[in-house]
mmCIF file of C-alpha atoms (C1' of nucleotides) in Angstrom:
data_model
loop_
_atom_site.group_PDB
_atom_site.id
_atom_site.type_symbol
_atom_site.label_atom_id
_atom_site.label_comp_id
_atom_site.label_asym_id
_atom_site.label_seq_id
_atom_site.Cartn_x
_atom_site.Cartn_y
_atom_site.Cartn_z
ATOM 1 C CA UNK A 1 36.113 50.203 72.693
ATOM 2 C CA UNK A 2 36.120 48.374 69.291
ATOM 3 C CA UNK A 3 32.429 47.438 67.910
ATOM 4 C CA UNK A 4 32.990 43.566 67.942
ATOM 5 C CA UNK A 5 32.492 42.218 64.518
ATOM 6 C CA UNK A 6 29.714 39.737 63.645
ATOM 7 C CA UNK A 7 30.199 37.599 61.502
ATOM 8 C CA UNK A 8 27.314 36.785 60.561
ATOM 9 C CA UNK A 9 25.455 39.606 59.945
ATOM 10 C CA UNK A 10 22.026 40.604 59.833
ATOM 11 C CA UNK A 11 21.707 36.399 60.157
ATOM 12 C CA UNK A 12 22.836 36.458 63.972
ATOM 13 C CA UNK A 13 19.351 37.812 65.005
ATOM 14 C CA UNK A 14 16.780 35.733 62.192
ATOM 15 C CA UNK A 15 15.155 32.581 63.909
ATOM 16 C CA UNK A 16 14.382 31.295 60.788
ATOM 17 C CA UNK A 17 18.252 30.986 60.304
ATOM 18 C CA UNK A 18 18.786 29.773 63.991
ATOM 19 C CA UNK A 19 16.278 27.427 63.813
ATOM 20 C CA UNK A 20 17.696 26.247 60.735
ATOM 21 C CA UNK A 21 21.246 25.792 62.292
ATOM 22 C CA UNK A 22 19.732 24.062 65.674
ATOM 23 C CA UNK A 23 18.068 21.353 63.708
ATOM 24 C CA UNK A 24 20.714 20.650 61.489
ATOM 25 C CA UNK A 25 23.101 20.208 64.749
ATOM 26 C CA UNK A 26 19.786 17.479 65.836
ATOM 27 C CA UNK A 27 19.940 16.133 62.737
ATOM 28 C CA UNK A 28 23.562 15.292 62.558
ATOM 29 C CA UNK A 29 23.783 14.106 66.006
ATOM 30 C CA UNK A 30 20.501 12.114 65.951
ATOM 31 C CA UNK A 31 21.973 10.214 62.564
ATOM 32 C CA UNK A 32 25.269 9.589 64.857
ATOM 33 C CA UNK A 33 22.773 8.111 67.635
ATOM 34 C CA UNK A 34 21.170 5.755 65.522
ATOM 35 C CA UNK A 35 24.090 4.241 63.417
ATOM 36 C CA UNK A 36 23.708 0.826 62.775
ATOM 37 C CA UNK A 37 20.392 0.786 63.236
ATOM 38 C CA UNK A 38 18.849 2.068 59.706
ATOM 39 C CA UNK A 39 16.789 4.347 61.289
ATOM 40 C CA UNK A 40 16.736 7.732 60.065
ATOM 41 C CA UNK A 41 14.679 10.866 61.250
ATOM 42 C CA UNK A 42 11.795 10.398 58.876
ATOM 43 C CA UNK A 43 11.230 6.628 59.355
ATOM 44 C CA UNK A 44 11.485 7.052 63.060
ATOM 45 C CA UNK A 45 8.511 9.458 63.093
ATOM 46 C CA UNK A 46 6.569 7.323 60.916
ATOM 47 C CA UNK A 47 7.331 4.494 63.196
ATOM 48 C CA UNK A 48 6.223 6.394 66.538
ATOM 49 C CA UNK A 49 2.931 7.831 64.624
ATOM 50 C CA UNK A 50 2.084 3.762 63.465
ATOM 51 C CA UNK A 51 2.815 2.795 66.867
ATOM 52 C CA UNK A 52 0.674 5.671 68.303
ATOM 53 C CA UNK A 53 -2.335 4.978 66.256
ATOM 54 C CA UNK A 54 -2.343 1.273 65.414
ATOM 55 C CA UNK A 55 -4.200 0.268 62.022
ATOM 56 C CA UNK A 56 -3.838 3.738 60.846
ATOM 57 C CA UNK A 57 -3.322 4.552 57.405
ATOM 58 C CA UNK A 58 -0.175 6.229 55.799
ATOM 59 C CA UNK A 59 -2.253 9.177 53.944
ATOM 60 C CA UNK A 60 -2.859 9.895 57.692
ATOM 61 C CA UNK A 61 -0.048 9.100 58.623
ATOM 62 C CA UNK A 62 1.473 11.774 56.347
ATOM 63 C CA UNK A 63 -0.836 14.405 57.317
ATOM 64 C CA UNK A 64 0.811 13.957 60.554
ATOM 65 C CA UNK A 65 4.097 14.428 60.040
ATOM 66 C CA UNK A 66 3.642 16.967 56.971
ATOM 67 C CA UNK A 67 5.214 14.419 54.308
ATOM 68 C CA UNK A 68 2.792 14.103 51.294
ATOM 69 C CA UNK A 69 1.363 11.341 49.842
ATOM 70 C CA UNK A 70 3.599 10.255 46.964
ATOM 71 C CA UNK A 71 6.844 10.688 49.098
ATOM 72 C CA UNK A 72 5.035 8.139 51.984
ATOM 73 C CA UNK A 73 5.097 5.161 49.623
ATOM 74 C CA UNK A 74 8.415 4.068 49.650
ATOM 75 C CA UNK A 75 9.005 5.463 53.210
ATOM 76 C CA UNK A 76 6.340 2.709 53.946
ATOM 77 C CA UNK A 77 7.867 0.137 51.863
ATOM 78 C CA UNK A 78 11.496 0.338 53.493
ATOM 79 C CA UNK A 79 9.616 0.108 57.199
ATOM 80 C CA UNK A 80 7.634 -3.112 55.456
ATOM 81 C CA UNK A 81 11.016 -4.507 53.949
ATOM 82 C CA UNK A 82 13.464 -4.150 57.410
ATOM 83 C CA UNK A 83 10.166 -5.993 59.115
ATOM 84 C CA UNK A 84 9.537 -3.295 61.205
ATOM 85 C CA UNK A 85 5.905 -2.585 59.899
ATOM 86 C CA UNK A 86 2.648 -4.922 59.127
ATOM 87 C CA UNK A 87 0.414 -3.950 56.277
ATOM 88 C CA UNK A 88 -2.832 -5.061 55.390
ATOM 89 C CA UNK A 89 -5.800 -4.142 53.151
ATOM 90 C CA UNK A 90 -8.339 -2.140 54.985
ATOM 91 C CA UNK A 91 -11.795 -4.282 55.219
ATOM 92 C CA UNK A 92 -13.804 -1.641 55.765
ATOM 93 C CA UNK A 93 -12.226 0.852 52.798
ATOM 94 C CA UNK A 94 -10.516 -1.469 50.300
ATOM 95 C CA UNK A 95 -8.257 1.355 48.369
ATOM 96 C CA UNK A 96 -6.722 2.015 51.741
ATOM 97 C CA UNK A 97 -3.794 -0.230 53.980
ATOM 98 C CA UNK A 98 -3.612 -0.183 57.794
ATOM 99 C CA UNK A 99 -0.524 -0.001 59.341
ATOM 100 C CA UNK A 100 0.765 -1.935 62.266
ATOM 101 C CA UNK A 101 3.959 -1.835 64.026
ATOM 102 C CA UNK A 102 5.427 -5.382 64.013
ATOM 103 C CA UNK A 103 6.804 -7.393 67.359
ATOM 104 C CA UNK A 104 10.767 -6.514 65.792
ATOM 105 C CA UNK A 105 9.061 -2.780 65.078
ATOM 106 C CA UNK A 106 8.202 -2.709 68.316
ATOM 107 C CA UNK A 107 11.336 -3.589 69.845
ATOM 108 C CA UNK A 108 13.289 -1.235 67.456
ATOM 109 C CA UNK A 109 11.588 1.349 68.175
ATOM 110 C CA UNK A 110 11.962 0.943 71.752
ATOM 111 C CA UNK A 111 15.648 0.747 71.386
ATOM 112 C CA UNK A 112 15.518 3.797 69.419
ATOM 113 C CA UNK A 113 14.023 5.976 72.146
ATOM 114 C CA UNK A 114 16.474 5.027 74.899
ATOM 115 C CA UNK A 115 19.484 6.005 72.246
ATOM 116 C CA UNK A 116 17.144 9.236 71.654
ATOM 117 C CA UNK A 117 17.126 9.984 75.262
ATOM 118 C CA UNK A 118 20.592 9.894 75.317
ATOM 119 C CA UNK A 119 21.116 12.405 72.791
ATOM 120 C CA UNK A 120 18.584 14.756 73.085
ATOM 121 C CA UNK A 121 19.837 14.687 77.102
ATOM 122 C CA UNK A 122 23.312 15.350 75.775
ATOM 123 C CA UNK A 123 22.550 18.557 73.129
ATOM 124 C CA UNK A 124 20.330 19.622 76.015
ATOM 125 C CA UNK A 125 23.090 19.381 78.354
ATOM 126 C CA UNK A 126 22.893 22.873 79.540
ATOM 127 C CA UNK A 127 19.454 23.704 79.726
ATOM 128 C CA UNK A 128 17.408 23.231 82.799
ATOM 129 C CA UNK A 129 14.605 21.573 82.989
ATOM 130 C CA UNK A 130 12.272 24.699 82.441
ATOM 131 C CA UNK A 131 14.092 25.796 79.541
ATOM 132 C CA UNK A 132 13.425 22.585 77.814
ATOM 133 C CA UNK A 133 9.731 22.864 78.713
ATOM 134 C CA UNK A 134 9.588 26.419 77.392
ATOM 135 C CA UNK A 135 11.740 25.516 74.366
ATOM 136 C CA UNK A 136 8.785 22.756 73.395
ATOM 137 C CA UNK A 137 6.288 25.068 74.114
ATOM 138 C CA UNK A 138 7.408 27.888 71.936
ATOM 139 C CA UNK A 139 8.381 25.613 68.954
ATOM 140 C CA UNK A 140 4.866 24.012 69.105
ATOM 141 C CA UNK A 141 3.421 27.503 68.781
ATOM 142 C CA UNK A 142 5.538 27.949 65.487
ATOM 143 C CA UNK A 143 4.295 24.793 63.821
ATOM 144 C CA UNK A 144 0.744 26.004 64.344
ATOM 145 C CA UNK A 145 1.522 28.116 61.291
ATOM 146 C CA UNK A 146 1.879 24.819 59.297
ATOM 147 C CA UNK A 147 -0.401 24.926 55.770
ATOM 148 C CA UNK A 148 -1.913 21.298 55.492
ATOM 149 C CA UNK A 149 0.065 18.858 53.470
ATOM 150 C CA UNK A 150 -1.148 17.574 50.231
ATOM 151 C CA UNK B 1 -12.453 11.227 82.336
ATOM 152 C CA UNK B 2 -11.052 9.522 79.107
ATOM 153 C CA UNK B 3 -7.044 9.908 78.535
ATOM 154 C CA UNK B 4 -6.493 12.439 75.799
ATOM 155 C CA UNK B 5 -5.497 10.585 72.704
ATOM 156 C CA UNK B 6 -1.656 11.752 71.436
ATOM 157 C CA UNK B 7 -1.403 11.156 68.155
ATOM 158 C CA UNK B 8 2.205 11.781 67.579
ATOM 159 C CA UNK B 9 3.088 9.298 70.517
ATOM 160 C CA UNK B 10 6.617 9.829 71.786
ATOM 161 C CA UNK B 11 7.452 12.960 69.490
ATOM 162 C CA UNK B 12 5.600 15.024 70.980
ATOM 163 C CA UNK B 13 8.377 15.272 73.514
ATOM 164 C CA UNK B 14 11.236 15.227 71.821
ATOM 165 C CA UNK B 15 12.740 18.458 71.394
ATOM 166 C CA UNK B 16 14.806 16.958 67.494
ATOM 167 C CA UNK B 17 11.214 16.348 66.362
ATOM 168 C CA UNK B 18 9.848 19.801 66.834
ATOM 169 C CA UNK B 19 13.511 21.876 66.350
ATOM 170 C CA UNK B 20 12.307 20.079 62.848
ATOM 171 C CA UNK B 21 8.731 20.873 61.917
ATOM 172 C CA UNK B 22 9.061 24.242 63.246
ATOM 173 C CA UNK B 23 12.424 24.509 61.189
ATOM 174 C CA UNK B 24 10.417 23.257 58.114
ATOM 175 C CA UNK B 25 7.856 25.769 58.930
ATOM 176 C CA UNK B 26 10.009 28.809 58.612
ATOM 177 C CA UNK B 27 11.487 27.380 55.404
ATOM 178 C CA UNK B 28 8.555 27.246 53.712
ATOM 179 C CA UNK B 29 7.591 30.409 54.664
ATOM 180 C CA UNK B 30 10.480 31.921 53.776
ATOM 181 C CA UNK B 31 9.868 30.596 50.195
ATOM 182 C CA UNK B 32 7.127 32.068 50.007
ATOM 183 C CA UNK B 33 8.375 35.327 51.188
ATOM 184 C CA UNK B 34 11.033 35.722 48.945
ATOM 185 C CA UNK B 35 8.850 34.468 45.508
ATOM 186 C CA UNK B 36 10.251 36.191 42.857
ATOM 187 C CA UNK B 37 13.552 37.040 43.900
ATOM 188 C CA UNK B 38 15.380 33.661 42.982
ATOM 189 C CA UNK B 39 16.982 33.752 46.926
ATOM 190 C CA UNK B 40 16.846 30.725 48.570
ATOM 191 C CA UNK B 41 17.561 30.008 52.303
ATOM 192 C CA UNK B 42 21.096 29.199 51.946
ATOM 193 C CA UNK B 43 21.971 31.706 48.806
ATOM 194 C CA UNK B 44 20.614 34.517 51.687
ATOM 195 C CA UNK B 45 22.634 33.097 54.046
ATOM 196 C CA UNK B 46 25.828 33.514 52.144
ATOM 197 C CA UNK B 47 24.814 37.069 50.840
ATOM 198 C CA UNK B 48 24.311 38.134 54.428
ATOM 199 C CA UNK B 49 27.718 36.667 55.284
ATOM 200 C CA UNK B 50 29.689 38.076 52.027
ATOM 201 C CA UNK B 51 27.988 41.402 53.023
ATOM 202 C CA UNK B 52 29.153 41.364 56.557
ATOM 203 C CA UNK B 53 32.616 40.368 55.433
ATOM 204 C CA UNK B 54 33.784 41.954 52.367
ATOM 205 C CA UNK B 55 36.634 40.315 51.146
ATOM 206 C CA UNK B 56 36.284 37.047 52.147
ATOM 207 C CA UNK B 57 37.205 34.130 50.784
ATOM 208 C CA UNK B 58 34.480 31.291 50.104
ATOM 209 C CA UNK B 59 35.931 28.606 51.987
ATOM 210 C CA UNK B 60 35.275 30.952 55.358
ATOM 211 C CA UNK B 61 31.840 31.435 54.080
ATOM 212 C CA UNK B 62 31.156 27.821 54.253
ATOM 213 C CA UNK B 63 32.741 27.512 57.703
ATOM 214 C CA UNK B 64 31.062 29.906 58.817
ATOM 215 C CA UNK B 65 27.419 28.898 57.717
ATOM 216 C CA UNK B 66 28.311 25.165 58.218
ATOM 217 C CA UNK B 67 28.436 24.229 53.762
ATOM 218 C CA UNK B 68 31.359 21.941 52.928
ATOM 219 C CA UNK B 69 34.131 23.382 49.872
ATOM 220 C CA UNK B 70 32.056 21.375 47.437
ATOM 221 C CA UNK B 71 28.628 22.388 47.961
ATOM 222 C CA UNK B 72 30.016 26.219 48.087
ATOM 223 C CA UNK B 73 31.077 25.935 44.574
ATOM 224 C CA UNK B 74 27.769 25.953 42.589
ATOM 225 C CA UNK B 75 26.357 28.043 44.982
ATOM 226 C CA UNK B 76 29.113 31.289 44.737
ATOM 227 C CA UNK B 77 28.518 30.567 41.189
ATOM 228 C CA UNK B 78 25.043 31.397 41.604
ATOM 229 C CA UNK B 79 25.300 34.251 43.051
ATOM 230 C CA UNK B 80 27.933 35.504 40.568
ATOM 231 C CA UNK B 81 26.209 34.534 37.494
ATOM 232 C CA UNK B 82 22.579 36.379 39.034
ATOM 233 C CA UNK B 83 25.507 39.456 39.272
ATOM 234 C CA UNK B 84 25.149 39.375 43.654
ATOM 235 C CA UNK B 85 28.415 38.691 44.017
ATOM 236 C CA UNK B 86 31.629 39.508 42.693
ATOM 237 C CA UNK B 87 34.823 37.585 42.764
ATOM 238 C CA UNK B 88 38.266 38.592 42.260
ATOM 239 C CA UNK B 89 41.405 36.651 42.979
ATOM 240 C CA UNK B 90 43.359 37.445 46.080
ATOM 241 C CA UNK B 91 46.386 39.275 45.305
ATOM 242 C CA UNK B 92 48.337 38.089 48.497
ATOM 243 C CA UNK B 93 46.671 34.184 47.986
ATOM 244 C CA UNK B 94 46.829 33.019 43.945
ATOM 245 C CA UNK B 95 44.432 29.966 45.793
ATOM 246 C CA UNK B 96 41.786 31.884 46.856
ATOM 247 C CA UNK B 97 39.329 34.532 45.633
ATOM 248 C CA UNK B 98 37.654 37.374 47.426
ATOM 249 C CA UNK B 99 34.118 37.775 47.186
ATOM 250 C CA UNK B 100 32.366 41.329 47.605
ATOM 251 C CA UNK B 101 28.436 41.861 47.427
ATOM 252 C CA UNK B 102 28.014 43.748 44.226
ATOM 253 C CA UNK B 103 25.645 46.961 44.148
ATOM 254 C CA UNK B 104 22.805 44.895 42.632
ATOM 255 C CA UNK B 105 23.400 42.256 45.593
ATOM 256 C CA UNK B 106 23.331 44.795 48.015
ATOM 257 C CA UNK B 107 20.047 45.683 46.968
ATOM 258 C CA UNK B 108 18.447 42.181 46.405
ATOM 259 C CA UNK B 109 19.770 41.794 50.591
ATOM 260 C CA UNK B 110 18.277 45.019 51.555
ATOM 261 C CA UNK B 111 14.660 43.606 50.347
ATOM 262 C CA UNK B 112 15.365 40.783 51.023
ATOM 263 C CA UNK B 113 15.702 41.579 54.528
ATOM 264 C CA UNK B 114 12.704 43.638 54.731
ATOM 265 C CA UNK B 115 10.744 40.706 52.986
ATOM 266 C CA UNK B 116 12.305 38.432 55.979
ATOM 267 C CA UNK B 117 11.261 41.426 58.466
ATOM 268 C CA UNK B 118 8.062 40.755 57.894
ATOM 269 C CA UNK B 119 7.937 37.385 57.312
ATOM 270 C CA UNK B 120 9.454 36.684 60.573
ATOM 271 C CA UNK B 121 6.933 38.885 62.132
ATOM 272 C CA UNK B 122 4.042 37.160 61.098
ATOM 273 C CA UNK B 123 5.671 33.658 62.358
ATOM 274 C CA UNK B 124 6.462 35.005 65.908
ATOM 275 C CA UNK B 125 3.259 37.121 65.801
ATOM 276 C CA UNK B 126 2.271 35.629 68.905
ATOM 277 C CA UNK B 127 5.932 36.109 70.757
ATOM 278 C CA UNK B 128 6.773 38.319 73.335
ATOM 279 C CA UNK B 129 10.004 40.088 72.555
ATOM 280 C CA UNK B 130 11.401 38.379 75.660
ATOM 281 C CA UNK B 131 10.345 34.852 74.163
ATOM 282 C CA UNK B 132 12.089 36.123 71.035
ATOM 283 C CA UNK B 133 14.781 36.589 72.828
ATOM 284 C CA UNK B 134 14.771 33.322 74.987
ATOM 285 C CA UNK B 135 14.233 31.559 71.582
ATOM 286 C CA UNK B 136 17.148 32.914 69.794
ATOM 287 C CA UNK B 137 19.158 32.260 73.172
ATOM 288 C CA UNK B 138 18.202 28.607 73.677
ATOM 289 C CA UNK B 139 18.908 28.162 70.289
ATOM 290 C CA UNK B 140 22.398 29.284 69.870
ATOM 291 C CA UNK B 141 23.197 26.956 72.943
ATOM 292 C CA UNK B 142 22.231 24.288 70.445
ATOM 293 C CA UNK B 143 23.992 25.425 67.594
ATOM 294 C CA UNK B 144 27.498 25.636 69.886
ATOM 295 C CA UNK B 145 27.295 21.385 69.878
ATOM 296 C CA UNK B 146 27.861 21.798 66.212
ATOM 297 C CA UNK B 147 31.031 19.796 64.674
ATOM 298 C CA UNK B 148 33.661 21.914 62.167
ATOM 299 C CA UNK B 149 32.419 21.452 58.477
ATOM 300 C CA UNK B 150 34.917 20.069 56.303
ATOM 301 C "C1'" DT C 1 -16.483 13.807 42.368
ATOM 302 C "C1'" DA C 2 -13.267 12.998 46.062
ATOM 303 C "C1'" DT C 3 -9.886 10.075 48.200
ATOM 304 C "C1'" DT C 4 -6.071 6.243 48.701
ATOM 305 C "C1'" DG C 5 -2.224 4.793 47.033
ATOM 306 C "C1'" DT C 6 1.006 4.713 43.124
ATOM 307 C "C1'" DT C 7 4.517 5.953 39.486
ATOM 308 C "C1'" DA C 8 7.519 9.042 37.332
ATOM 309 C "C1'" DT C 9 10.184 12.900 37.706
ATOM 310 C "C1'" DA C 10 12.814 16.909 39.153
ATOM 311 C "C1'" DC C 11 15.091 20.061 42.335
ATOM 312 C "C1'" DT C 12 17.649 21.066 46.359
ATOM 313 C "C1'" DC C 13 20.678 19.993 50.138
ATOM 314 C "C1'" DT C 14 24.220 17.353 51.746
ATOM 315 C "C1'" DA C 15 28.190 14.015 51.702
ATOM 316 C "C1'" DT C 16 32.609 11.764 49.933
ATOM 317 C "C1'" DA C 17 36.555 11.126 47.093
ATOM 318 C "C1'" DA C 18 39.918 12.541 43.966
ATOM 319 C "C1'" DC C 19 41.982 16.166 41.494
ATOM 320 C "C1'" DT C 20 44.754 21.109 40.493
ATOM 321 C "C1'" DA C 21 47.201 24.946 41.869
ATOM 322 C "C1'" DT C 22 49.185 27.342 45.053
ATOM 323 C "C1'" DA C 23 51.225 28.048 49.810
ATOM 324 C "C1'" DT D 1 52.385 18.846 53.558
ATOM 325 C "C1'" DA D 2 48.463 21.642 53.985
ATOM 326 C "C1'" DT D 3 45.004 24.624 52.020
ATOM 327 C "C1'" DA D 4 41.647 26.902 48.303
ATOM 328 C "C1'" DG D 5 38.915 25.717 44.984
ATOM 329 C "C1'" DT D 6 37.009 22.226 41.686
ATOM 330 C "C1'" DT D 7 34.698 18.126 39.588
ATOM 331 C "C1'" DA D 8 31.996 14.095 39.742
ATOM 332 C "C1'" DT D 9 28.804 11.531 42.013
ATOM 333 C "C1'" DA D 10 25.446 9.689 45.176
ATOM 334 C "C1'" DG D 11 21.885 9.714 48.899
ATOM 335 C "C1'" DA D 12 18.136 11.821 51.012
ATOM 336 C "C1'" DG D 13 14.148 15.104 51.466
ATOM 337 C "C1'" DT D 14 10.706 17.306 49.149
ATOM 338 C "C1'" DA D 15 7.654 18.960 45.220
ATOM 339 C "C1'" DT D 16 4.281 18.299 41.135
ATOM 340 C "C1'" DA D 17 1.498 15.908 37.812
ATOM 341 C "C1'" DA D 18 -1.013 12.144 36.175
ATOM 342 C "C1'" DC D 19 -2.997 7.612 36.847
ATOM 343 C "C1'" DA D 20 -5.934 3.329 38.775
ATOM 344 C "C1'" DA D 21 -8.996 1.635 42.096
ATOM 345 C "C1'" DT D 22 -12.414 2.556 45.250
ATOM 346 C "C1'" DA D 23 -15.601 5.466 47.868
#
DNA sequence: TATTGTTATACTCTATAACTATA
DNA sequence: TATAGTTATAGAGTATAACAATA
């Protein structure tokens, strides 16, 4: 019997690289899901976290999602511009802003989760309901190795 | 008893959101892994490939790792001009060239893999080998939803 | 002194379009 | 006509350093 060839390698059995390739496929199709919408993966995160945690501020924000600081600022400023996000000076710590999804920010974002659904349902296709859970679970035990942004 | 707070609101469940952080979390740890060596993520990724296919041409490198004609040009060059790689023209197609991991390259993959060994180790310290397994599995269902580059 | 937000900047990855040379 | 490789270019994500205002 002929040893079938792999392509790729010594890649076929790294993770790192499979994880890489799975998110990327995520990526593309969650862009393709939100056409039209001017919602990307990034802002859509921010949006949930703001939503989650209303009059937060974005340095916390960030140290959620693991983007830093300087990059938040005009991540913040494009959810401000499309209306989707309220900020105001924080009374009680006057170098900081609170964050507030607005009524339209509200709305898009709950449009965005039903398109979400959708996708995720359709990548996930195949997998029963178990795998999904133990798919979560073991990716949450990777991102515990996370080093603190900023 | 009070309702847990969840501070990243609906991402917490979606599968896109942590397929990313945990993605991110293996990059960055594979920087750090390979400090020194110049190797990035994708420039390992082709190396691995080139090795496993002597011969090939770099278009079928990009196919196969998912990185359009374009992008493959500065990259091959990279890998040449660190002396990784080395490309010839094809005899039998005057379009294409062959690419071959050079002696040096083979080296730089061979630690380069042992770097990733253990690098990989210490992110899945707390995996079973079955959940290794059921990882890699679950992800390579994903990856199969993938569209053709180019 | 430390923290919040900001600006400026640079690098990498990815994407498209238009070109050449060969097939 | 189609394919292999190239060039130019642009958008997006991410990284660092230095600064002002406030704590």
């Amino acid at each position: 019997m002929a040893a079938n060839h792999n392509p790729h390698g010594p890649l076929s059995q790294l993770t790192g690289y499979h994880l890489r390739r799975a998110s990327s496929v995520f990526a593309a199709d969650f862009a393709r899901a939100m056409e039209g919408t001017g919602l990307r993966q990034v802002l859509l995160g921010i949006l949930a976290v703001v939503s989650a945690n209303p009059g937060i501020n974005q340095g916390s924000v960030g140290r959620l999602l693991g983007i830093k600081r300087a990059n938040m600022v005009s991540l913040i400023n494009e959810l401000i511009d499309a209306g989707l996000v309220d900020r105001e000076v924080d009374a009680s710590d006057r170098r900081a802003f609170t964050l507030k999804v607005s009524r339209r920010g509200g709305a898009a974002l709950k449009d965005a989760l039903v398109r979400i659904e959708l996708h995720e349902q359709q990548l996930l296709a195949g997998f029963t309901a178990d795998e999904s859970r133990i798919l979560l679970d073991l990716l949450g035990r990777i991102e515990r190795h996370e080093p603190a942004v900023d």
